[in-house]
Amino acid sequence: MVAPIVDEISKEYAGKLKVLKLNTDENPDVAGRYKIMGIPTLMFFQERRAGGPGRRCSAKAQLKTKVDSLLA
């Protein structure tokens, strides 16, 4: 449900941000490090620091608002 929105955001903000996807089944150590408890979980990083999860950014407008605030 969220994947198509994330893909659209990735295309719209190409060159301004990186969008990465992680398979938590194949990378349980990374999921544990960031305390990922549910899927999907969206995380934002700035300057290699986790900006916190945005788990409820399910609408495209919400996600764009969050990305725009981080890029400002």
mmCIF file with all atom_site columns, C-alpha atoms in Angstrom:
data_model
loop_
_atom_site.group_PDB
_atom_site.id
_atom_site.type_symbol
_atom_site.label_atom_id
_atom_site.label_alt_id
_atom_site.label_comp_id
_atom_site.label_asym_id
_atom_site.label_entity_id
_atom_site.label_seq_id
_atom_site.pdbx_PDB_ins_code
_atom_site.Cartn_x
_atom_site.Cartn_y
_atom_site.Cartn_z
_atom_site.occupancy
_atom_site.B_iso_or_equiv
_atom_site.pdbx_formal_charge
_atom_site.auth_seq_id
_atom_site.auth_comp_id
_atom_site.auth_asym_id
_atom_site.auth_atom_id
_atom_site.pdbx_PDB_model_num
ATOM 1  C CA . MET A 1 1  ? 0.000  0.000   0.000  1.00 0.00 ? 1  MET A CA 1
ATOM 2  C CA . VAL A 1 2  ? 2.806  2.440   0.877  1.00 0.00 ? 2  VAL A CA 1
ATOM 3  C CA . ALA A 1 3  ? 5.310  1.166   -1.706 1.00 0.00 ? 3  ALA A CA 1
ATOM 4  C CA . PRO A 1 4  ? 3.747  2.931   -4.717 1.00 0.00 ? 4  PRO A CA 1
ATOM 5  C CA . ILE A 1 5  ? 3.698  6.229   -2.799 1.00 0.00 ? 5  ILE A CA 1
ATOM 6  C CA . VAL A 1 6  ? 7.337  5.828   -1.779 1.00 0.00 ? 6  VAL A CA 1
ATOM 7  C CA . ASP A 1 7  ? 8.245  5.023   -5.394 1.00 0.00 ? 7  ASP A CA 1
ATOM 8  C CA . GLU A 1 8  ? 6.501  8.206   -6.591 1.00 0.00 ? 8  GLU A CA 1
ATOM 9  C CA . ILE A 1 9  ? 8.278  10.306  -3.945 1.00 0.00 ? 9  ILE A CA 1
ATOM 10 C CA . SER A 1 10 ? 11.586 8.749   -4.987 1.00 0.00 ? 10 SER A CA 1
ATOM 11 C CA . LYS A 1 11 ? 11.032 9.841   -8.600 1.00 0.00 ? 11 LYS A CA 1
ATOM 12 C CA . GLU A 1 12 ? 9.740  13.315  -7.709 1.00 0.00 ? 12 GLU A CA 1
ATOM 13 C CA . TYR A 1 13 ? 12.697 14.053  -5.433 1.00 0.00 ? 13 TYR A CA 1
ATOM 14 C CA . ALA A 1 14 ? 15.383 12.376  -7.540 1.00 0.00 ? 14 ALA A CA 1
ATOM 15 C CA . GLY A 1 15 ? 18.750 13.993  -6.862 1.00 0.00 ? 15 GLY A CA 1
ATOM 16 C CA . LYS A 1 16 ? 17.522 15.516  -3.596 1.00 0.00 ? 16 LYS A CA 1
ATOM 17 C CA . LEU A 1 17 ? 17.186 12.383  -1.492 1.00 0.00 ? 17 LEU A CA 1
ATOM 18 C CA . LYS A 1 18 ? 17.852 8.669   -1.546 1.00 0.00 ? 18 LYS A CA 1
ATOM 19 C CA . VAL A 1 19 ? 15.096 6.136   -1.028 1.00 0.00 ? 19 VAL A CA 1
ATOM 20 C CA . LEU A 1 20 ? 16.224 2.729   0.146  1.00 0.00 ? 20 LEU A CA 1
ATOM 21 C CA . LYS A 1 21 ? 14.234 -0.377  0.941  1.00 0.00 ? 21 LYS A CA 1
ATOM 22 C CA . LEU A 1 22 ? 15.272 -3.012  3.440  1.00 0.00 ? 22 LEU A CA 1
ATOM 23 C CA . ASN A 1 23 ? 14.072 -6.587  3.630  1.00 0.00 ? 23 ASN A CA 1
ATOM 24 C CA . THR A 1 24 ? 13.834 -7.107  7.393  1.00 0.00 ? 24 THR A CA 1
ATOM 25 C CA . ASP A 1 25 ? 13.666 -10.895 7.020  1.00 0.00 ? 25 ASP A CA 1
ATOM 26 C CA . GLU A 1 26 ? 17.066 -10.852 5.327  1.00 0.00 ? 26 GLU A CA 1
ATOM 27 C CA . ASN A 1 27 ? 18.495 -8.146  7.619  1.00 0.00 ? 27 ASN A CA 1
ATOM 28 C CA . PRO A 1 28 ? 17.160 -8.755  11.148 1.00 0.00 ? 28 PRO A CA 1
ATOM 29 C CA . ASP A 1 29 ? 20.230 -7.107  12.719 1.00 0.00 ? 29 ASP A CA 1
ATOM 30 C CA . VAL A 1 30 ? 19.446 -3.786  11.022 1.00 0.00 ? 30 VAL A CA 1
ATOM 31 C CA . ALA A 1 31 ? 15.769 -4.048  11.969 1.00 0.00 ? 31 ALA A CA 1
ATOM 32 C CA . GLY A 1 32 ? 16.792 -4.673  15.568 1.00 0.00 ? 32 GLY A CA 1
ATOM 33 C CA . ARG A 1 33 ? 19.266 -1.799  15.628 1.00 0.00 ? 33 ARG A CA 1
ATOM 34 C CA . TYR A 1 34 ? 16.540 0.655   14.618 1.00 0.00 ? 34 TYR A CA 1
ATOM 35 C CA . LYS A 1 35 ? 13.823 -1.044  16.702 1.00 0.00 ? 35 LYS A CA 1
ATOM 36 C CA . ILE A 1 36 ? 11.598 -1.707  13.709 1.00 0.00 ? 36 ILE A CA 1
ATOM 37 C CA . MET A 1 37 ? 8.556  -3.409  15.159 1.00 0.00 ? 37 MET A CA 1
ATOM 38 C CA . GLY A 1 38 ? 6.152  -3.335  12.225 1.00 0.00 ? 38 GLY A CA 1
ATOM 39 C CA . ILE A 1 39 ? 6.075  -3.238  8.477  1.00 0.00 ? 39 ILE A CA 1
ATOM 40 C CA . PRO A 1 40 ? 5.933  -0.881  6.721  1.00 0.00 ? 40 PRO A CA 1
ATOM 41 C CA . THR A 1 41 ? 8.166  1.460   8.687  1.00 0.00 ? 41 THR A CA 1
ATOM 42 C CA . LEU A 1 42 ? 9.500  4.616   7.101  1.00 0.00 ? 42 LEU A CA 1
ATOM 43 C CA . MET A 1 43 ? 12.671 6.087   8.545  1.00 0.00 ? 43 MET A CA 1
ATOM 44 C CA . PHE A 1 44 ? 14.310 9.372   7.715  1.00 0.00 ? 44 PHE A CA 1
ATOM 45 C CA . PHE A 1 45 ? 18.024 10.026  8.010  1.00 0.00 ? 45 PHE A CA 1
ATOM 46 C CA . GLN A 1 46 ? 19.870 13.311  7.844  1.00 0.00 ? 46 GLN A CA 1
ATOM 47 C CA . GLU A 1 47 ? 23.641 13.426  7.867  1.00 0.00 ? 47 GLU A CA 1
ATOM 48 C CA . ARG A 1 48 ? 23.745 9.719   8.770  1.00 0.00 ? 48 ARG A CA 1
ATOM 49 C CA . ARG A 1 49 ? 21.550 10.151  11.848 1.00 0.00 ? 49 ARG A CA 1
ATOM 50 C CA . ALA A 1 50 ? 18.126 8.607   12.155 1.00 0.00 ? 50 ALA A CA 1
ATOM 51 C CA . GLY A 1 51 ? 15.489 11.288  12.269 1.00 0.00 ? 51 GLY A CA 1
ATOM 52 C CA . GLY A 1 52 ? 12.975 8.898   13.705 1.00 0.00 ? 52 GLY A CA 1
ATOM 53 C CA . PRO A 1 53 ? 10.332 6.707   12.227 1.00 0.00 ? 53 PRO A CA 1
ATOM 54 C CA . GLY A 1 54 ? 7.395  8.102   10.336 1.00 0.00 ? 54 GLY A CA 1
ATOM 55 C CA . ARG A 1 55 ? 5.244  5.022   10.504 1.00 0.00 ? 55 ARG A CA 1
ATOM 56 C CA . ARG A 1 56 ? 1.943  6.736   9.885  1.00 0.00 ? 56 ARG A CA 1
ATOM 57 C CA . CYS A 1 57 ? 2.903  8.717   6.793  1.00 0.00 ? 57 CYS A CA 1
ATOM 58 C CA . SER A 1 58 ? 0.543  6.706   4.671  1.00 0.00 ? 58 SER A CA 1
ATOM 59 C CA . ALA A 1 59 ? -0.842 9.502   2.511  1.00 0.00 ? 59 ALA A CA 1
ATOM 60 C CA . LYS A 1 60 ? 1.342  10.994  -0.197 1.00 0.00 ? 60 LYS A CA 1
ATOM 61 C CA . ALA A 1 61 ? 0.634  14.538  1.011  1.00 0.00 ? 61 ALA A CA 1
ATOM 62 C CA . GLN A 1 62 ? 1.777  13.633  4.539  1.00 0.00 ? 62 GLN A CA 1
ATOM 63 C CA . LEU A 1 63 ? 4.966  12.057  3.251  1.00 0.00 ? 63 LEU A CA 1
ATOM 64 C CA . LYS A 1 64 ? 5.710  15.029  0.983  1.00 0.00 ? 64 LYS A CA 1
ATOM 65 C CA . THR A 1 65 ? 5.210  17.399  3.934  1.00 0.00 ? 65 THR A CA 1
ATOM 66 C CA . LYS A 1 66 ? 7.668  15.387  6.018  1.00 0.00 ? 66 LYS A CA 1
ATOM 67 C CA . VAL A 1 67 ? 10.256 15.215  3.197  1.00 0.00 ? 67 VAL A CA 1
ATOM 68 C CA . ASP A 1 68 ? 9.900  18.925  2.443  1.00 0.00 ? 68 ASP A CA 1
ATOM 69 C CA . SER A 1 69 ? 10.461 19.814  6.097  1.00 0.00 ? 69 SER A CA 1
ATOM 70 C CA . LEU A 1 70 ? 13.605 17.698  6.218  1.00 0.00 ? 70 LEU A CA 1
ATOM 71 C CA . LEU A 1 71 ? 14.961 19.183  2.994  1.00 0.00 ? 71 LEU A CA 1
ATOM 72 C CA . ALA A 1 72 ? 14.306 22.787  4.084  1.00 0.00 ? 72 ALA A CA 1
#
